[in-house]
Amino acid sequence: GETMTEYSLDRYISDIRLVVKEETDEVKIIERIKPLSKTLALNKSWIKPEYFDVDKEQGFGLHLLHEETDHSLAVFAIAWAPGKGLAPHNHKTWAVVAGIQGQEHETSYKRIDDGSKHGFAELEKSNEETIFAGDASCCLPEDIHSVWNNGSEIALSIHTYGMHLNHTGRSIFDINAKTETPCIVKVQN
């Protein structure tokens, strides 16, 4: 059989295309993509030096590796500067994240208000885990988590989404101010 080192980005893209063609249930989609994503994360032959570039203002760099013409199946390499991250956010699409290098601390939140008041959200911490190289985690569309590089080197991970994040209408949350606002991130050229 094939060795893991031969698993390429192209193979990954054709594999995930097949998964979404065969499955409609988001839980099944992320269950099937998770091991593929881990295999790609451990391979590393496809990684280019610029994937480690971080946007200074943002504290992380999003490098788009693939998206379909309708913005579905977006795959990013994301580099996080040490001590930087993204406040609690949802995705409004399914997500699979696999660690390549360094460590990414994820804190999950439960929403405790009913979402009826525009711009207001009350969250409570529900779980925390650190993703290291070879680990993977998944999110469903309404899951809320924050990501933080709690290590001393740049953390690199591969993120696969059902839809490009700037096209889902997702939100970012401020826990103390109890606000919910649109979340748009800058993608590197």
Short mmCIF file of C-alpha atoms in Angstrom, two decimals:
data_model
loop_
_atom_site.label_atom_id
_atom_site.label_comp_id
_atom_site.label_asym_id
_atom_site.label_seq_id
_atom_site.Cartn_x
_atom_site.Cartn_y
_atom_site.Cartn_z
CA GLY A 1 0.00 0.00 0.00
CA GLU A 2 0.89 3.67 -0.16
CA THR A 3 3.05 5.18 2.51
CA MET A 4 1.75 8.20 4.33
CA THR A 5 4.54 10.39 2.97
CA GLU A 6 3.03 10.07 -0.50
CA TYR A 7 -0.29 11.61 0.56
CA SER A 8 -0.50 14.91 -1.31
CA LEU A 9 -2.67 18.02 -1.21
CA ASP A 10 -4.16 17.00 -4.58
CA ARG A 11 -5.09 13.58 -3.23
CA TYR A 12 -6.61 15.22 -0.15
CA ILE A 13 -8.74 17.53 -2.31
CA SER A 14 -10.05 14.68 -4.45
CA ASP A 15 -10.73 12.65 -1.29
CA ILE A 16 -12.72 15.43 0.40
CA ARG A 17 -14.64 16.11 -2.83
CA LEU A 18 -15.68 12.47 -2.79
CA VAL A 19 -16.73 12.66 0.87
CA VAL A 20 -19.08 15.61 0.31
CA LYS A 21 -20.49 13.93 -2.80
CA GLU A 22 -21.30 10.78 -0.81
CA GLU A 23 -22.42 12.31 2.51
CA THR A 24 -24.97 14.97 3.38
CA ASP A 25 -24.82 14.53 7.15
CA GLU A 26 -22.28 17.01 8.55
CA VAL A 27 -21.33 14.68 11.40
CA LYS A 28 -20.43 11.94 8.89
CA ILE A 29 -18.56 14.44 6.71
CA ILE A 30 -16.26 15.58 9.53
CA GLU A 31 -15.80 12.00 10.79
CA ARG A 32 -14.53 10.94 7.36
CA ILE A 33 -12.39 14.03 6.71
CA LYS A 34 -10.69 14.05 10.13
CA PRO A 35 -8.35 11.06 9.50
CA LEU A 36 -7.52 12.31 5.98
CA SER A 37 -6.67 15.72 7.39
CA LYS A 38 -4.38 14.15 10.02
CA THR A 39 -2.57 12.17 7.31
CA LEU A 40 -1.99 15.34 5.29
CA ALA A 41 -0.82 17.25 8.39
CA LEU A 42 1.76 14.57 9.19
CA ASN A 43 3.09 14.38 5.64
CA LYS A 44 4.49 17.94 5.25
CA SER A 45 5.95 17.51 1.71
CA TRP A 46 3.30 19.95 0.37
CA ILE A 47 4.16 22.73 2.83
CA LYS A 48 5.75 25.88 1.40
CA PRO A 49 7.85 28.29 3.51
CA GLU A 50 5.35 31.14 2.97
CA TYR A 51 2.65 29.15 4.80
CA PHE A 52 4.44 30.18 8.00
CA ASP A 53 3.92 33.89 7.23
CA VAL A 54 1.76 35.72 9.74
CA ASP A 55 -0.20 38.92 9.18
CA LYS A 56 1.31 41.31 11.76
CA GLU A 57 -1.92 43.13 12.65
CA GLN A 58 -4.06 40.02 12.76
CA GLY A 59 -1.56 37.82 14.61
CA PHE A 60 -2.16 34.90 12.25
CA GLY A 61 -1.86 34.19 8.53
CA LEU A 62 -4.49 32.45 6.42
CA HIS A 63 -3.11 30.79 3.32
CA LEU A 64 -5.81 29.53 0.95
CA LEU A 65 -4.81 26.18 -0.55
CA HIS A 66 -8.08 25.33 -2.26
CA GLU A 67 -11.69 26.37 -2.70
CA GLU A 68 -14.34 25.38 -5.22
CA THR A 69 -15.79 28.05 -7.52
CA ASP A 70 -18.87 28.34 -5.28
CA HIS A 71 -16.55 28.95 -2.26
CA SER A 72 -17.26 25.49 -0.82
CA LEU A 73 -14.55 23.10 0.40
CA ALA A 74 -12.10 25.78 1.46
CA VAL A 75 -8.73 24.48 2.68
CA PHE A 76 -6.29 26.79 4.46
CA ALA A 77 -2.88 26.50 6.03
CA ILE A 78 -3.09 28.81 9.05
CA ALA A 79 -0.04 30.11 10.88
CA TRP A 80 -0.49 31.51 14.39
CA ALA A 81 2.14 33.74 16.00
CA PRO A 82 3.12 32.76 19.59
CA GLY A 83 0.72 34.34 22.08
CA LYS A 84 -1.76 35.25 19.35
CA GLY A 85 -5.13 33.83 18.39
CA LEU A 86 -8.75 34.50 17.60
CA ALA A 87 -11.44 35.35 20.15
CA PRO A 88 -14.48 33.03 20.43
CA HIS A 89 -16.12 32.54 17.03
CA ASN A 90 -18.45 30.20 15.22
CA HIS A 91 -18.01 29.04 11.63
CA LYS A 92 -21.55 28.61 10.23
CA THR A 93 -20.14 25.61 8.37
CA TRP A 94 -18.43 22.35 9.37
CA ALA A 95 -14.72 22.49 10.12
CA VAL A 96 -11.82 20.07 10.54
CA VAL A 97 -8.47 21.25 11.94
CA ALA A 98 -5.27 19.22 12.06
CA GLY A 99 -2.04 20.32 13.75
CA ILE A 100 1.18 20.40 11.70
CA GLN A 101 3.63 22.18 13.99
CA GLY A 102 3.58 23.84 17.39
CA GLN A 103 0.49 23.97 19.54
CA GLU A 104 -2.96 25.49 19.25
CA HIS A 105 -5.08 25.86 22.34
CA GLU A 106 -8.82 25.58 21.71
CA THR A 107 -11.43 26.68 24.22
CA SER A 108 -15.02 25.66 23.49
CA TYR A 109 -18.01 27.69 24.61
CA LYS A 110 -21.70 27.06 25.11
CA ARG A 111 -24.12 29.79 24.25
CA ILE A 112 -26.48 30.38 27.18
CA ASP A 113 -28.75 33.12 25.79
CA ASP A 114 -31.38 32.25 23.18
CA GLY A 115 -29.87 34.34 20.37
CA SER A 116 -33.00 36.48 20.04
CA LYS A 117 -31.38 39.82 20.90
CA HIS A 118 -29.39 41.15 17.94
CA GLY A 119 -25.71 41.68 18.68
CA PHE A 120 -25.99 40.13 22.17
CA ALA A 121 -24.55 36.78 23.21
CA GLU A 122 -23.77 35.18 26.53
CA LEU A 123 -21.19 32.40 26.51
CA GLU A 124 -19.88 29.99 29.08
CA LYS A 125 -16.66 27.98 28.83
CA SER A 126 -17.31 24.27 28.27
CA ASN A 127 -14.04 22.58 27.33
CA GLU A 128 -10.35 23.18 26.62
CA GLU A 129 -7.78 21.20 24.69
CA THR A 130 -4.39 21.82 23.09
CA ILE A 131 -3.85 20.52 19.58
CA PHE A 132 -0.32 19.36 18.83
CA ALA A 133 1.17 18.04 15.56
CA GLY A 134 -0.89 15.08 14.38
CA ASP A 135 -3.93 15.93 16.53
CA ALA A 136 -7.20 16.97 14.93
CA SER A 137 -10.44 18.56 16.08
CA CYS A 138 -13.79 19.17 14.40
CA CYS A 139 -16.56 21.75 14.65
CA LEU A 140 -20.17 21.79 13.57
CA PRO A 141 -21.65 25.05 12.17
CA GLU A 142 -22.93 26.48 15.47
CA ASP A 143 -20.00 25.36 17.65
CA ILE A 144 -18.13 28.26 19.24
CA HIS A 145 -14.45 28.17 20.13
CA SER A 146 -11.44 30.41 20.55
CA VAL A 147 -7.97 29.52 19.30
CA TRP A 148 -4.73 30.58 20.96
CA ASN A 149 -1.12 29.71 20.22
CA ASN A 150 0.04 28.89 23.75
CA GLY A 151 3.50 27.76 22.58
CA SER A 152 6.75 29.59 21.83
CA GLU A 153 7.01 28.88 18.07
CA ILE A 154 4.70 29.58 15.15
CA ALA A 155 1.86 27.09 15.17
CA LEU A 156 0.83 25.77 11.76
CA SER A 157 -2.36 23.84 11.10
CA ILE A 158 -4.50 22.77 8.18
CA HIS A 159 -8.14 23.88 8.26
CA THR A 160 -10.85 22.44 6.03
CA TYR A 161 -14.26 24.08 5.88
CA GLY A 162 -17.54 23.28 4.13
CA MET A 163 -17.53 26.91 2.94
CA HIS A 164 -14.92 29.69 2.78
CA LEU A 165 -15.17 31.47 6.14
CA ASN A 166 -15.68 34.93 4.71
CA HIS A 167 -18.77 33.65 2.88
CA THR A 168 -20.66 32.00 5.76
CA GLY A 169 -21.88 35.06 7.71
CA ARG A 170 -20.12 33.87 10.84
CA SER A 171 -19.69 35.77 14.12
CA ILE A 172 -17.02 36.69 16.63
CA PHE A 173 -17.92 37.06 20.30
CA ASP A 174 -16.68 39.27 23.12
CA ILE A 175 -17.23 37.36 26.35
CA ASN A 176 -16.95 40.32 28.71
CA ALA A 177 -18.96 42.79 26.63
CA LYS A 178 -21.41 39.99 25.69
CA THR A 179 -21.44 41.04 22.04
CA GLU A 180 -21.80 39.15 18.76
CA THR A 181 -20.42 40.87 15.65
CA PRO A 182 -19.56 39.75 12.09
CA CYS A 183 -16.21 37.95 11.77
CA ILE A 184 -14.21 38.64 8.61
CA VAL A 185 -10.58 37.58 8.42
CA LYS A 186 -7.83 38.72 6.11
CA VAL A 187 -6.47 36.09 3.72
CA GLN A 188 -2.83 36.35 2.55
CA ASN A 189 -2.28 36.91 -1.19
#
